[in-house]
Amino acid sequence: MASTRLRSSSESTDEFDWSEAVALLDNNAEDDPEYAEEKPKYPKSVFFIITNEFCERFSYYGMRTILAIYLKNILHYSDDDATVIYHVFAMLCYFFPIFGAMLADSLLGKFRTIFYISVIYAIGNVVVSVASATGAIEVPARELSIVGLLLIAIGTGGIKPCVSAFGGDQFKLPQQEKQLQQFFSLFYFAINSGSLISTFLTPVLREDVKCLDQDSCYPLAFGIPAVLMIISVIIFVIGKRLYIIKEPEGNVVLRVCSCIGHALVRKNKLKEKREHWLDYADDTYDRTLIEDTKATLRVLFLYLPLPIFWALFDQQGSRWTFQATRMTGDLGGWSLKPDQLQVINPLLILAFIPLFETVMYPLLAKCNLLKRPLQRLCVGGVLAAIAFIISAVVELQLEDTYAVLPQAGEAQLRIYNGFNCSVAIQSDIPGEDKFEIPPLDFWKSEMLAVSDEANYQISGLVDGCGNGLPQGRISVLEHQGAAYFITTPKNNPKIIPLTQYDTIDKSDTGEPIVRVVYSFADNSKNRTISFNEVDGTKNEDVTLIAGNYVTEYVELSSSNFRISIDDIENLGKKLELTVEKMDLGGVYSFTIQENDGELNYKLLTVTQPNSIHMLWLIPQYFVITMGEVMFSITGLEFSFTQAPVSMKSVLQAGWLLTVAFGNLIVVIVAEAKFFDSQAYEFLLFAGLMLVDMAIFAYMAMRYKYVETPREEEEEDEEGKRNGLPMKERKMSEKNGVDNAMFKGDES
């Protein structure tokens, strides 16, 4: 600690100069070099760390934003399987921090740990980018993607506990405690800036850019994050000469485990009572380690209820994204993409951080509310529960817009009329003995009672357009849909089966899908029908194979399409038929038939498009982001300030480990399939969160708070004589309802 230097009588024969003493105590004393030691300048090195974090978070969130849809659409996993893989990946990202912390604290130090593991991280990004080029190059896409994701998990997880702690190492405590708090806010601001840009950009690269002869460009969407990760490593290395680099202090985790084990063994042997069970280890371990272990265990115990919050929060990238695929994103001339909606979270974070720090928290403090970190953590959890209640309400509204699919004991039947006039049908279908199919339209029965298989006889009269329809036989299978087409091959009216199983469910991406049901006078030649976006940004050509009557479903984008077909009379030219709008979530059939040299056509809506707008998801994003500000930023700061000096990375890893277990909870619930309704699953998570926060509030009131570690640099006279420095940690423990960490009153 700097001492005040005043001239003594040995330095001057003059009388004691009080003006010099006043000057030293004046603000001008900041020029004194020893005074400057007490109030060090803001470290320039943290700006390299923050820039590095911006690039790394850009890489991570850019990749993660499109991951769920990539797993579903390109690797063809189901909703539940994609959710499981997504959250297992997220779990590993937050599980590996414990190993990163061990490496940093016991072997490599924070700087080298961040550097070496970041290289692994960058390699993982490159591997995923290469794997996503499946179809253009021959690679085992699923296997290579999993390897890449594992490398990314090792990379991002390994550096997580080190980067924030390494940034904290650049500050001198307690002199720069306020600057340290500002650093954590700035650090989180950098995280969400990177997240904001990449979350908006990568879905655009995924869908709106074509590459490698594909309609999407996942290699570019994953490649840009890979480039940013490489830049992140370069920036981090450039700042090396400015960093305060602390050497590793030994295997802290092993020492702590040994200390705990020794205390438990010795406690069972000795009959004497100690104030704390860890005190039994004082015969082998020094008092500092024992006190540090006590402080660490108190915080880790408090972390036990926290994973539930992350179980809710991280579903923004899985369940909430899949929820958005079942909604419409039409914004006039532009369409919002389902995975792009995740941009709301970082956008709100950037707005909320300064708002909460400068307005909300000071205002609440004046009302004696939310003055302590544990209060904010608790309220943040409650807000997450409210967000999931909102998402459940939205989901209940969405269920009315979902495709009606055949259940057990049911089957579906659709009969398409290829004539430009009505067809009257007679059948032995229960409850449907007579019905009429409008021109170029279809008739459907969505809930036929069927056990295993059912066969029906039908006949009909083509009113005014041709001969009567001879009696035909149709069949349906339980839990499936069947489709038939009434047409006139070689002027002979028939009812023709279209597909073995009629798919009517909405696309995995939420984009509209369309198939063509067709019949021509000359069925010996292939023809091509084109769907061209009116603005010219996308074109899809579909081949109508001779002898077939239906194409596979083709996924388009939500837009107005100019539909045209090969002009038989003018080879090489297209005959424009019509302009039609196709909306998100819609399932369409374009029926076209040639009669007497004339083409008749009509766009039919098989499954209604999404009718609820994605913007209705904003309230749940708004509420959970408020919860994140109160929970995550507070938790980062709380983990650092509560950590003993020797265990900061370990406690940071413990905080991140709560995120890993949160994702594990999602995996368990997704695999258990407790409910058929997604809305009920959302309500389950909301209920768990509320119960969890009640338990946390009780634990918080009993938490023994350790103040920011303070080290005395002075040595007492006896210590000088013995050559031993006196370092003393000032601890203030408050228990029960008097705990100032949870109560609003100052103590």
XYZ file of C-alpha atoms in Angstrom:
747
model
C 0.000 0.000 0.000
C 1.444 3.381 -0.932
C 2.467 5.604 1.971
C 2.163 9.380 2.141
C 5.544 11.039 1.927
C 5.964 14.289 3.947
C 9.190 16.133 4.608
C 10.439 15.487 8.139
C 12.704 17.614 10.299
C 15.644 15.548 9.116
C 15.030 16.744 5.568
C 14.596 20.420 6.393
C 15.197 22.796 9.201
C 11.944 24.594 8.324
C 8.763 24.171 10.265
C 6.422 21.301 9.224
C 4.784 22.261 5.895
C 1.014 21.602 6.210
C 0.396 22.886 2.679
C 2.321 19.906 1.311
C 0.117 17.525 3.263
C -3.012 19.217 1.925
C -1.641 19.055 -1.616
C -1.022 15.344 -1.323
C -4.587 14.833 -0.195
C -5.890 17.066 -2.968
C -7.019 15.770 -6.360
C -3.728 16.972 -7.812
C -2.066 14.176 -5.908
C -3.092 11.847 -8.735
C 0.196 12.899 -10.360
C 2.062 11.166 -7.575
C 3.329 7.803 -8.938
C 2.503 5.920 -5.761
C -1.009 7.360 -5.805
C -1.320 6.158 -9.383
C -0.506 2.661 -8.171
C -3.576 2.752 -5.977
C -5.783 3.961 -8.842
C -4.431 2.158 -11.945
C -5.638 3.096 -15.405
C -8.198 1.050 -17.277
C -6.192 -1.810 -18.847
C -5.883 -1.553 -22.635
C -5.464 -5.311 -22.894
C -9.162 -5.940 -22.218
C -10.095 -4.459 -25.592
C -8.218 -7.281 -27.353
C -10.050 -9.742 -25.118
C -13.429 -8.154 -25.831
C -12.753 -8.057 -29.605
C -11.673 -11.693 -29.469
C -14.902 -12.537 -27.659
C -16.954 -10.656 -30.265
C -15.451 -12.736 -33.108
C -15.741 -16.019 -31.197
C -19.375 -15.381 -30.278
C -20.112 -14.379 -33.883
C -18.715 -17.749 -34.905
C -20.562 -19.750 -32.251
C -23.992 -18.143 -32.518
C -23.822 -17.906 -36.310
C -23.254 -21.648 -36.483
C -25.763 -22.466 -33.749
C -28.542 -20.321 -35.240
C -28.888 -22.534 -38.312
C -27.849 -25.795 -36.630
C -31.318 -27.125 -35.747
C -32.675 -26.528 -39.259
C -29.468 -27.982 -40.769
C -29.908 -31.152 -38.707
C -33.530 -31.415 -39.797
C -33.413 -30.393 -43.451
C -29.960 -31.424 -44.675
C -29.132 -34.346 -42.388
C -32.830 -35.377 -42.272
C -33.266 -35.889 -38.541
C -36.764 -35.721 -37.035
C -37.890 -32.788 -34.851
C -37.201 -34.692 -31.641
C -33.884 -36.142 -32.829
C -32.706 -32.729 -34.042
C -33.703 -31.250 -30.673
C -31.768 -33.960 -28.823
C -28.609 -33.533 -30.941
C -28.837 -29.744 -30.637
C -29.069 -29.842 -26.850
C -26.447 -32.601 -26.445
C -24.119 -30.330 -28.420
C -25.060 -27.357 -26.221
C -24.594 -29.510 -23.113
C -21.067 -30.486 -24.185
C -20.263 -26.837 -24.945
C -20.934 -26.073 -21.294
C -19.542 -29.333 -19.896
C -16.009 -28.958 -21.277
C -15.397 -25.699 -19.329
C -14.463 -27.775 -16.290
C -11.582 -29.316 -18.277
C -10.599 -25.928 -19.676
C -10.457 -24.553 -16.147
C -8.314 -27.473 -14.966
C -5.901 -26.978 -17.856
C -5.672 -23.238 -17.224
C -5.255 -23.403 -13.456
C -2.973 -26.415 -13.228
C -0.914 -26.736 -16.394
C -1.034 -24.211 -19.227
C -2.306 -20.989 -17.711
C -5.234 -19.038 -19.141
C -3.408 -17.505 -22.128
C -2.016 -20.730 -23.580
C -5.222 -22.643 -22.827
C -7.283 -20.096 -24.759
C -4.829 -20.140 -27.680
C -4.409 -23.916 -28.071
C -8.070 -24.791 -27.651
C -9.133 -21.981 -30.005
C -7.155 -23.709 -32.763
C -9.187 -26.905 -32.163
C -12.313 -24.734 -32.224
C -11.440 -23.253 -35.646
C -10.756 -26.723 -37.085
C -14.196 -27.879 -35.908
C -15.862 -24.975 -37.729
C -14.058 -25.853 -40.945
C -15.076 -29.523 -40.631
C -18.780 -28.642 -40.233
C -18.587 -26.297 -43.228
C -17.100 -29.082 -45.378
C -19.665 -31.620 -44.109
C -22.538 -29.313 -45.064
C -21.452 -29.505 -48.711
C -23.049 -32.958 -48.912
C -24.554 -33.517 -52.336
C -21.891 -31.399 -54.003
C -19.007 -33.515 -52.705
C -19.007 -37.092 -51.496
C -18.605 -36.907 -47.714
C -20.219 -38.838 -44.850
C -22.246 -35.766 -43.879
C -23.771 -37.006 -40.622
C -20.571 -38.503 -39.232
C -18.396 -35.553 -40.271
C -20.906 -33.060 -38.856
C -20.915 -34.831 -35.480
C -17.083 -34.821 -35.401
C -17.060 -31.101 -36.253
C -19.646 -30.321 -33.592
C -17.617 -32.264 -31.018
C -14.476 -30.241 -31.861
C -16.471 -26.996 -31.611
C -17.876 -28.110 -28.236
C -14.354 -28.842 -26.971
C -13.174 -25.477 -28.289
C -15.924 -23.174 -27.116
C -16.275 -25.079 -23.839
C -12.553 -25.162 -23.138
C -12.112 -21.401 -23.461
C -15.363 -20.293 -21.819
C -14.179 -20.218 -18.172
C -10.813 -18.791 -19.168
C -11.724 -15.773 -21.294
C -13.897 -13.937 -18.776
C -11.543 -14.858 -15.912
C -8.525 -13.816 -18.019
C -10.235 -10.482 -18.597
C -10.810 -10.163 -14.849
C -7.099 -10.801 -14.258
C -6.290 -7.540 -16.055
C -7.849 -5.527 -13.194
C -6.421 -4.759 -9.780
C -8.832 -5.374 -6.928
C -10.258 -3.778 -4.876
C -9.121 -0.500 -6.509
C -10.819 -1.306 -9.830
C -13.901 -3.108 -8.584
C -16.203 -0.652 -10.369
C -14.213 -0.971 -13.614
C -14.429 -4.756 -13.286
C -18.229 -4.534 -13.129
C -18.171 -2.348 -16.250
C -15.931 -4.915 -17.954
C -18.467 -7.708 -17.403
C -21.222 -5.554 -18.898
C -18.969 -4.642 -21.842
C -17.972 -8.295 -22.181
C -21.614 -9.328 -22.369
C -22.277 -6.471 -24.793
C -19.561 -7.882 -27.100
C -21.087 -11.355 -26.842
C -24.458 -10.114 -27.948
C -23.104 -7.802 -30.649
C -21.450 -10.786 -32.301
C -24.559 -12.849 -31.746
C -26.826 -10.144 -33.195
C -24.944 -9.801 -36.471
C -24.364 -13.516 -37.058
C -27.901 -14.510 -36.053
C -29.272 -12.180 -38.717
C -26.656 -12.976 -41.369
C -26.270 -16.772 -41.380
C -29.966 -17.567 -42.129
C -29.704 -15.241 -45.145
C -26.559 -17.024 -46.342
C -28.260 -20.364 -45.699
C -31.333 -19.702 -47.822
C -30.908 -16.706 -50.110
C -27.535 -17.684 -51.571
C -27.105 -20.584 -54.001
C -23.842 -22.499 -54.219
C -22.493 -25.867 -55.366
C -25.592 -26.399 -57.545
C -27.850 -26.367 -54.490
C -30.814 -24.151 -53.619
C -29.186 -23.242 -50.298
C -25.631 -22.501 -49.198
C -24.903 -24.088 -45.846
C -21.142 -24.326 -46.630
C -21.002 -20.515 -46.811
C -23.316 -20.089 -43.807
C -20.991 -22.295 -41.738
C -17.852 -21.029 -43.493
C -18.204 -17.383 -42.428
C -18.264 -18.353 -38.705
C -15.147 -20.472 -39.378
C -13.353 -17.428 -40.802
C -14.392 -15.295 -37.821
C -13.026 -17.937 -35.440
C -9.655 -17.827 -37.197
C -9.673 -14.012 -36.938
C -10.532 -14.373 -33.245
C -7.354 -16.382 -32.625
C -5.215 -13.851 -34.500
C -6.604 -10.882 -32.536
C -6.066 -12.666 -29.228
C -2.395 -13.384 -30.019
C -1.726 -9.789 -31.161
C -2.592 -8.464 -27.687
C -0.154 -10.753 -25.857
C 2.411 -8.064 -24.974
C -0.249 -6.079 -23.089
C -1.716 -8.922 -21.034
C -1.159 -9.571 -17.364
C -0.430 -13.295 -17.601
C -0.558 -15.172 -14.309
C 1.183 -18.477 -13.986
C -0.932 -21.559 -13.140
C -1.142 -22.237 -9.416
C -1.288 -26.031 -9.532
C -4.141 -28.480 -9.988
C -6.717 -26.632 -7.932
C -9.508 -29.148 -8.560
C -7.327 -32.035 -7.364
C -6.210 -30.096 -4.293
C -9.790 -29.199 -3.430
C -10.974 -32.807 -3.871
C -8.057 -34.060 -1.751
C -8.827 -31.502 0.928
C -12.504 -32.520 1.014
C -11.666 -36.233 1.076
C -9.111 -35.813 3.856
C -11.545 -33.742 5.941
C -14.288 -36.360 5.616
C -11.951 -39.228 6.571
C -10.467 -37.382 9.543
C -13.907 -36.224 10.711
C -14.990 -39.852 11.119
C -11.850 -40.658 13.140
C -11.802 -37.681 15.517
C -14.419 -37.172 18.181
C -13.715 -33.495 18.730
C -16.138 -31.034 17.186
C -15.050 -28.349 14.750
C -16.908 -25.253 13.592
C -16.962 -26.581 10.024
C -16.365 -30.112 8.757
C -13.626 -28.874 6.403
C -11.647 -27.681 9.419
C -10.682 -31.314 10.063
C -8.253 -31.007 7.144
C -6.129 -28.381 8.928
C -3.463 -30.938 9.892
C -2.434 -31.342 6.243
C -3.782 -28.359 4.303
C -3.202 -24.672 4.926
C -5.910 -22.372 6.213
C -6.103 -20.438 2.916
C -7.016 -23.545 0.903
C -9.575 -24.599 3.504
C -11.244 -21.178 3.524
C -11.138 -21.004 -0.292
C -12.761 -24.434 -0.496
C -15.476 -23.393 1.947
C -16.263 -20.311 -0.130
C -16.270 -22.318 -3.370
C -18.552 -25.048 -2.039
C -21.001 -22.481 -0.679
C -21.356 -20.956 -4.137
C -21.492 -24.322 -5.954
C -24.254 -25.469 -3.606
C -26.187 -22.345 -4.502
C -25.823 -23.261 -8.191
C -27.761 -26.533 -7.826
C -31.202 -25.103 -8.790
C -29.883 -22.961 -11.661
C -29.781 -25.497 -14.564
C -33.563 -25.258 -14.967
C -33.196 -21.668 -16.173
C -30.853 -22.764 -18.971
C -33.196 -25.623 -19.882
C -35.723 -22.942 -20.753
C -33.380 -20.332 -22.181
C -31.575 -22.551 -24.695
C -34.806 -23.750 -26.290
C -34.792 -20.516 -28.273
C -32.555 -22.308 -30.769
C -34.588 -25.533 -30.924
C -38.236 -25.676 -29.818
C -38.892 -21.957 -30.333
C -37.239 -22.073 -33.778
C -39.358 -25.074 -34.779
C -42.352 -23.155 -33.419
C -41.475 -20.277 -35.777
C -41.367 -22.650 -38.782
C -45.099 -23.165 -38.275
C -45.835 -19.430 -38.476
C -45.829 -16.839 -41.219
C -43.044 -14.278 -41.559
C -44.459 -12.171 -44.369
C -43.474 -8.495 -43.917
C -44.783 -7.103 -47.162
C -41.949 -7.242 -49.656
C -39.708 -9.304 -47.371
C -40.142 -12.557 -45.468
C -38.686 -13.195 -42.018
C -36.991 -16.590 -41.728
C -37.777 -18.867 -38.760
C -34.193 -19.158 -37.509
C -33.667 -15.447 -38.109
C -36.150 -14.672 -35.354
C -33.440 -15.543 -32.827
C -31.924 -12.141 -33.634
C -34.477 -10.594 -31.271
C -32.606 -11.879 -28.224
C -29.208 -10.224 -28.862
C -30.928 -7.113 -30.216
C -32.885 -6.709 -26.988
C -29.795 -7.548 -24.928
C -27.912 -4.637 -26.508
C -30.793 -2.352 -25.593
C -31.427 -3.788 -22.130
C -27.856 -3.777 -20.768
C -27.461 0.041 -20.693
C -31.153 0.449 -19.810
C -30.917 -1.806 -16.772
C -27.532 -0.467 -15.638
C -28.394 3.228 -15.919
C -32.163 3.336 -15.368
C -33.831 0.172 -14.098
C -31.439 -0.904 -11.349
C -30.921 2.618 -9.905
C -34.688 3.204 -9.987
C -35.429 -0.111 -8.295
C -32.682 0.555 -5.745
C -34.424 3.772 -4.727
C -37.478 1.636 -4.009
C -35.249 -0.762 -2.052
C -35.800 -3.513 -4.668
C -33.388 -5.857 -6.475
C -30.319 -4.323 -4.890
C -28.516 -7.637 -4.501
C -27.334 -10.196 -7.069
C -29.298 -13.132 -5.678
C -32.508 -11.134 -5.857
C -31.871 -10.471 -9.552
C -31.087 -14.125 -10.243
C -34.371 -15.173 -8.643
C -36.468 -12.639 -10.556
C -34.686 -13.579 -13.790
C -35.784 -17.198 -13.304
C -39.395 -16.179 -12.695
C -39.353 -14.118 -15.906
C -38.156 -17.188 -17.829
C -41.149 -19.129 -16.483
C -43.497 -16.345 -17.593
C -41.916 -16.420 -21.079
C -42.713 -20.127 -21.384
C -46.281 -19.577 -20.265
C -46.584 -17.037 -23.091
C -45.037 -19.510 -25.568
C -47.550 -22.167 -24.455
C -50.438 -19.771 -25.140
C -49.046 -19.058 -28.619
C -48.605 -22.791 -29.237
C -52.240 -23.478 -28.310
C -53.293 -20.966 -30.944
C -50.926 -22.538 -33.470
C -52.373 -26.020 -32.992
C -55.528 -24.923 -34.818
C -53.424 -24.200 -37.928
C -51.550 -27.512 -38.066
C -52.174 -30.082 -40.766
C -54.753 -32.693 -39.773
C -52.848 -35.992 -39.871
C -54.401 -39.482 -39.673
C -54.136 -41.015 -36.204
C -54.357 -44.623 -35.063
C -57.678 -46.116 -36.288
C -57.978 -43.414 -38.950
C -57.106 -42.895 -42.603
C -57.413 -40.032 -45.073
C -58.551 -39.977 -48.691
C -58.295 -37.320 -51.393
C -59.676 -37.612 -54.910
C -58.517 -35.070 -57.513
C -60.720 -34.114 -60.451
C -58.636 -33.540 -63.582
C -61.610 -32.316 -65.632
C -62.677 -28.741 -66.175
C -66.175 -29.668 -65.046
C -67.777 -31.301 -62.013
C -67.695 -35.026 -61.334
C -70.565 -36.667 -59.448
C -69.391 -39.660 -57.403
C -71.262 -42.607 -55.926
C -69.453 -44.820 -53.418
C -69.792 -47.210 -50.510
C -67.596 -45.011 -48.287
C -69.391 -44.792 -44.893
C -71.279 -41.509 -44.708
C -70.075 -40.467 -48.175
C -72.313 -42.431 -50.564
C -72.738 -39.419 -52.866
C -70.530 -36.363 -53.312
C -69.438 -33.983 -56.044
C -65.915 -32.826 -56.936
C -65.694 -29.295 -58.432
C -63.732 -28.685 -61.660
C -59.950 -29.127 -61.275
C -60.418 -29.484 -57.531
C -60.389 -32.297 -54.991
C -62.619 -33.979 -52.434
C -61.273 -35.158 -49.091
C -62.237 -37.217 -46.083
C -59.814 -36.600 -43.197
C -61.137 -39.049 -40.602
C -62.139 -42.339 -42.154
C -62.547 -45.026 -39.496
C -60.135 -47.757 -40.617
C -58.609 -50.765 -38.931
C -55.518 -51.896 -40.818
C -56.927 -51.512 -44.374
C -60.222 -50.625 -46.083
C -61.398 -50.966 -49.711
C -64.184 -49.002 -51.371
C -66.021 -49.093 -54.699
C -66.733 -45.824 -56.510
C -68.259 -44.780 -59.829
C -69.162 -41.426 -61.272
C -70.483 -39.242 -64.024
C -68.362 -36.547 -65.620
C -70.974 -33.864 -66.134
C -70.766 -32.375 -69.635
C -67.066 -33.134 -70.201
C -66.949 -36.722 -71.287
C -68.048 -40.228 -70.645
C -69.161 -41.717 -67.376
C -66.525 -42.984 -64.987
C -66.536 -46.789 -64.793
C -66.661 -48.462 -61.428
C -63.289 -48.485 -59.706
C -61.731 -49.791 -56.517
C -59.796 -47.662 -54.070
C -58.030 -48.625 -50.865
C -56.729 -46.807 -47.792
C -54.389 -47.877 -44.981
C -54.715 -47.090 -41.274
C -52.648 -44.119 -40.109
C -51.951 -43.081 -43.721
C -53.360 -40.889 -46.440
C -54.222 -41.938 -49.994
C -54.697 -39.826 -53.134
C -56.423 -40.677 -56.428
C -56.716 -38.774 -59.713
C -59.692 -38.859 -62.111
C -58.340 -38.278 -65.608
C -58.628 -39.511 -69.220
C -55.517 -41.304 -70.451
C -56.102 -42.045 -74.157
C -59.648 -40.601 -73.820
C -60.548 -43.343 -71.371
C -61.742 -41.892 -68.007
C -60.091 -43.631 -65.081
C -59.387 -43.163 -61.402
C -55.626 -43.554 -60.929
C -53.715 -43.926 -57.607
C -51.197 -41.098 -57.235
C -48.890 -42.110 -54.385
C -48.565 -44.919 -51.918
C -48.750 -42.389 -49.092
C -50.168 -38.915 -49.520
C -47.996 -36.400 -47.640
C -49.934 -33.386 -46.425
C -47.799 -32.253 -43.477
C -46.044 -28.899 -43.578
C -42.392 -28.700 -44.570
C -39.644 -28.981 -41.991
C -38.389 -25.480 -42.760
C -41.833 -23.886 -42.794
C -41.429 -22.964 -46.471
C -44.319 -23.723 -48.870
C -44.196 -26.996 -50.808
C -45.950 -27.843 -54.084
C -46.415 -30.865 -56.327
C -47.873 -31.113 -59.805
C -50.770 -33.460 -60.621
C -50.925 -33.754 -64.431
C -52.228 -35.540 -67.485
C -51.611 -34.712 -71.163
C -53.001 -35.957 -74.461
C -49.522 -37.154 -75.415
C -48.123 -38.946 -72.355
C -45.025 -40.188 -74.164
C -42.881 -37.084 -73.718
C -41.389 -35.426 -70.647
C -42.306 -31.811 -70.086
C -40.910 -29.186 -67.731
C -42.939 -26.808 -65.613
C -41.181 -23.790 -64.086
C -41.903 -21.843 -60.914
C -40.198 -18.453 -61.238
C -40.352 -15.857 -58.497
C -41.816 -12.675 -59.900
C -38.809 -10.676 -58.675
C -36.497 -13.145 -60.438
C -34.552 -14.224 -57.339
C -35.401 -17.930 -57.494
C -36.384 -20.447 -60.127
C -37.440 -24.076 -59.737
C -37.878 -26.397 -62.727
C -39.913 -29.566 -62.224
C -39.841 -32.412 -64.737
C -43.194 -34.025 -65.569
C -42.129 -37.568 -66.392
C -44.041 -39.299 -69.174
C -46.332 -42.042 -67.887
C -46.527 -40.578 -64.366
C -49.325 -38.428 -63.055
C -47.765 -36.706 -60.057
C -44.399 -35.227 -59.031
C -42.680 -35.234 -55.657
C -43.231 -32.201 -53.442
C -40.834 -29.341 -54.179
C -39.952 -26.734 -51.552
C -40.167 -23.116 -52.675
C -39.847 -19.824 -50.864
C -42.796 -17.765 -49.740
C -43.379 -15.541 -52.755
C -45.392 -14.786 -55.869
C -44.533 -17.274 -58.626
C -44.918 -17.051 -62.380
C -45.810 -20.595 -63.469
C -44.944 -21.619 -67.049
C -44.626 -24.858 -69.037
C -42.902 -26.054 -72.224
C -44.751 -24.787 -75.279
C -45.228 -27.857 -77.505
C -46.026 -25.750 -80.553
C -42.946 -23.537 -80.084
C -40.129 -25.783 -78.938
C -37.570 -24.089 -76.697
C -40.092 -21.548 -75.453
C -42.252 -21.379 -72.354
C -45.987 -20.902 -72.193
C -46.909 -18.760 -69.208
C -49.926 -20.111 -67.357
C -50.572 -18.014 -64.257
C -49.086 -16.059 -61.347
C -49.797 -17.505 -57.911
C -48.853 -16.633 -54.314
C -47.515 -19.394 -52.061
C -47.293 -18.697 -48.344
C -45.207 -20.138 -45.519
C -46.452 -23.505 -44.304
C -48.774 -24.081 -47.229
C -48.990 -27.458 -48.990
C -50.147 -27.044 -52.590
C -51.070 -29.173 -55.593
C -50.928 -27.607 -59.039
C -53.417 -29.545 -61.181
C -52.948 -29.370 -64.949
C -54.684 -31.448 -67.637
C -54.907 -31.217 -71.406
C -58.352 -31.646 -72.962
C -58.913 -31.206 -76.701
C -55.600 -29.356 -77.059
C -56.432 -26.907 -74.276
C -54.490 -26.763 -70.984
C -56.655 -26.431 -67.876
C -54.931 -25.736 -64.570
C -55.540 -24.654 -60.986
C -53.465 -24.186 -57.820
C -55.076 -26.093 -54.940
C -54.355 -25.601 -51.253
C -54.080 -29.026 -49.641
C -52.919 -27.776 -46.230
C -53.657 -24.213 -45.214
C -50.569 -21.964 -44.937
C -49.443 -20.531 -41.637
C -51.802 -17.814 -40.521
C -50.265 -16.633 -37.213
C -47.384 -14.215 -37.635
C -43.919 -14.811 -36.161
C -44.041 -11.386 -34.554
C -46.415 -12.883 -31.968
C -43.301 -14.594 -30.594
C -41.761 -11.238 -29.669
C -43.436 -11.050 -26.212
C -41.881 -14.344 -25.085
C -38.462 -13.251 -26.424
C -38.881 -9.888 -24.687
C -39.639 -11.447 -21.310
C -36.945 -14.147 -21.421
C -34.341 -11.559 -22.477
C -35.214 -9.456 -19.439
C -34.720 -12.613 -17.420
C -31.367 -13.235 -19.102
C -30.059 -9.767 -18.238
C -30.951 -10.279 -14.597
C -29.766 -13.885 -14.518
C -26.758 -14.295 -16.804
C -24.863 -11.012 -16.384
C -25.434 -11.092 -12.654
C -24.314 -14.721 -12.537
C -21.048 -14.005 -14.385
C -20.182 -11.176 -12.024
C -21.341 -13.152 -8.984
C -19.180 -16.160 -9.971
C -16.075 -14.010 -10.351
C -16.466 -11.864 -7.242
C -17.381 -14.819 -5.024
C -14.473 -16.934 -6.246
C -11.317 -17.218 -4.152
C -8.320 -15.852 -6.052
C -6.929 -19.330 -6.754
C -10.240 -20.736 -8.023
C -11.774 -18.117 -10.294
C -11.664 -20.261 -13.437
C -13.027 -23.246 -11.533
C -16.021 -21.310 -10.218
C -16.602 -19.796 -13.659
C -16.617 -23.358 -15.014
C -19.072 -24.330 -12.272
C -21.393 -21.540 -13.423
C -21.128 -22.715 -17.026
C -21.709 -26.311 -15.916
C -25.219 -25.269 -14.850
C -25.884 -24.544 -18.552
C -24.721 -28.060 -19.468
C -27.097 -29.708 -17.023
C -29.890 -27.418 -18.217
C -29.497 -28.760 -21.756
C -29.391 -32.293 -20.368
C -32.822 -31.657 -18.840
C -34.176 -30.695 -22.284
C -32.732 -33.895 -23.782
C -34.408 -35.999 -21.080
C -37.794 -34.308 -21.541
C -37.574 -34.509 -25.356
C -36.717 -38.213 -25.223
C -39.348 -39.009 -22.583
C -42.120 -37.481 -24.760
C -44.390 -36.800 -21.800
C -46.925 -34.946 -23.965
C -48.106 -35.037 -27.566
C -48.837 -31.330 -27.302
C -45.854 -28.972 -27.409
C -47.920 -26.431 -25.450
C -48.163 -28.788 -22.474
C -44.412 -29.367 -22.587
C -43.862 -25.593 -22.432
C -46.169 -25.409 -19.404
C -44.217 -28.251 -17.766
C -40.995 -26.259 -18.084
C -42.697 -23.125 -16.739
C -43.961 -25.026 -13.689
C -40.540 -26.547 -13.021
C -38.978 -23.093 -13.220
C -41.361 -21.552 -10.681
C -40.855 -24.391 -8.190
C -37.113 -24.202 -8.771
C -36.963 -20.484 -8.056
C -38.912 -20.950 -4.822
C -36.229 -23.414 -3.692
C -33.476 -21.058 -4.857
C -34.966 -18.130 -2.924
C -34.912 -20.202 0.259
C -31.291 -21.244 -0.355
C -30.265 -17.667 -1.168
C -31.550 -16.401 2.164
C -29.232 -18.858 3.925
C -26.191 -18.168 1.757
C -23.066 -16.975 3.555
C -21.725 -14.162 1.446
C -17.986 -13.659 0.943
C -17.035 -10.116 0.027
C -14.654 -9.274 -2.795
C -11.226 -10.681 -1.857
C -8.928 -7.999 -0.521
C -5.229 -8.521 0.053
C -3.267 -6.325 2.391
C 0.102 -5.440 0.841
C 1.475 -4.017 4.082
C 3.619 -6.067 6.404
C 3.458 -5.648 10.170
C 6.611 -5.186 12.185
C 6.661 -8.754 13.442
C 6.157 -10.046 9.925
C 9.106 -7.965 8.768
C 11.318 -9.437 11.447
C 10.305 -12.969 10.481
C 10.402 -12.240 6.754
C 6.737 -13.240 6.393
C 4.094 -11.097 4.615
C 0.746 -10.738 6.308
C -2.075 -11.446 3.857
C -5.490 -11.358 5.272
C -8.850 -11.963 3.600
C -11.589 -9.843 5.055
C -14.681 -11.936 5.212
C -18.186 -10.907 6.176
C -20.649 -13.719 6.741
C -24.317 -13.059 7.027
C -26.736 -15.861 7.627
C -30.479 -16.485 7.443
C -32.900 -13.643 6.930
C -30.155 -11.114 7.674
C -28.254 -12.088 4.546
C -27.570 -8.786 2.800
C -27.033 -10.580 -0.494
C -30.720 -11.412 -0.672
C -32.351 -8.773 1.520
C -32.690 -5.299 0.182
C -31.380 -3.557 3.319
C -27.773 -2.491 3.505
C -25.756 -3.918 6.379
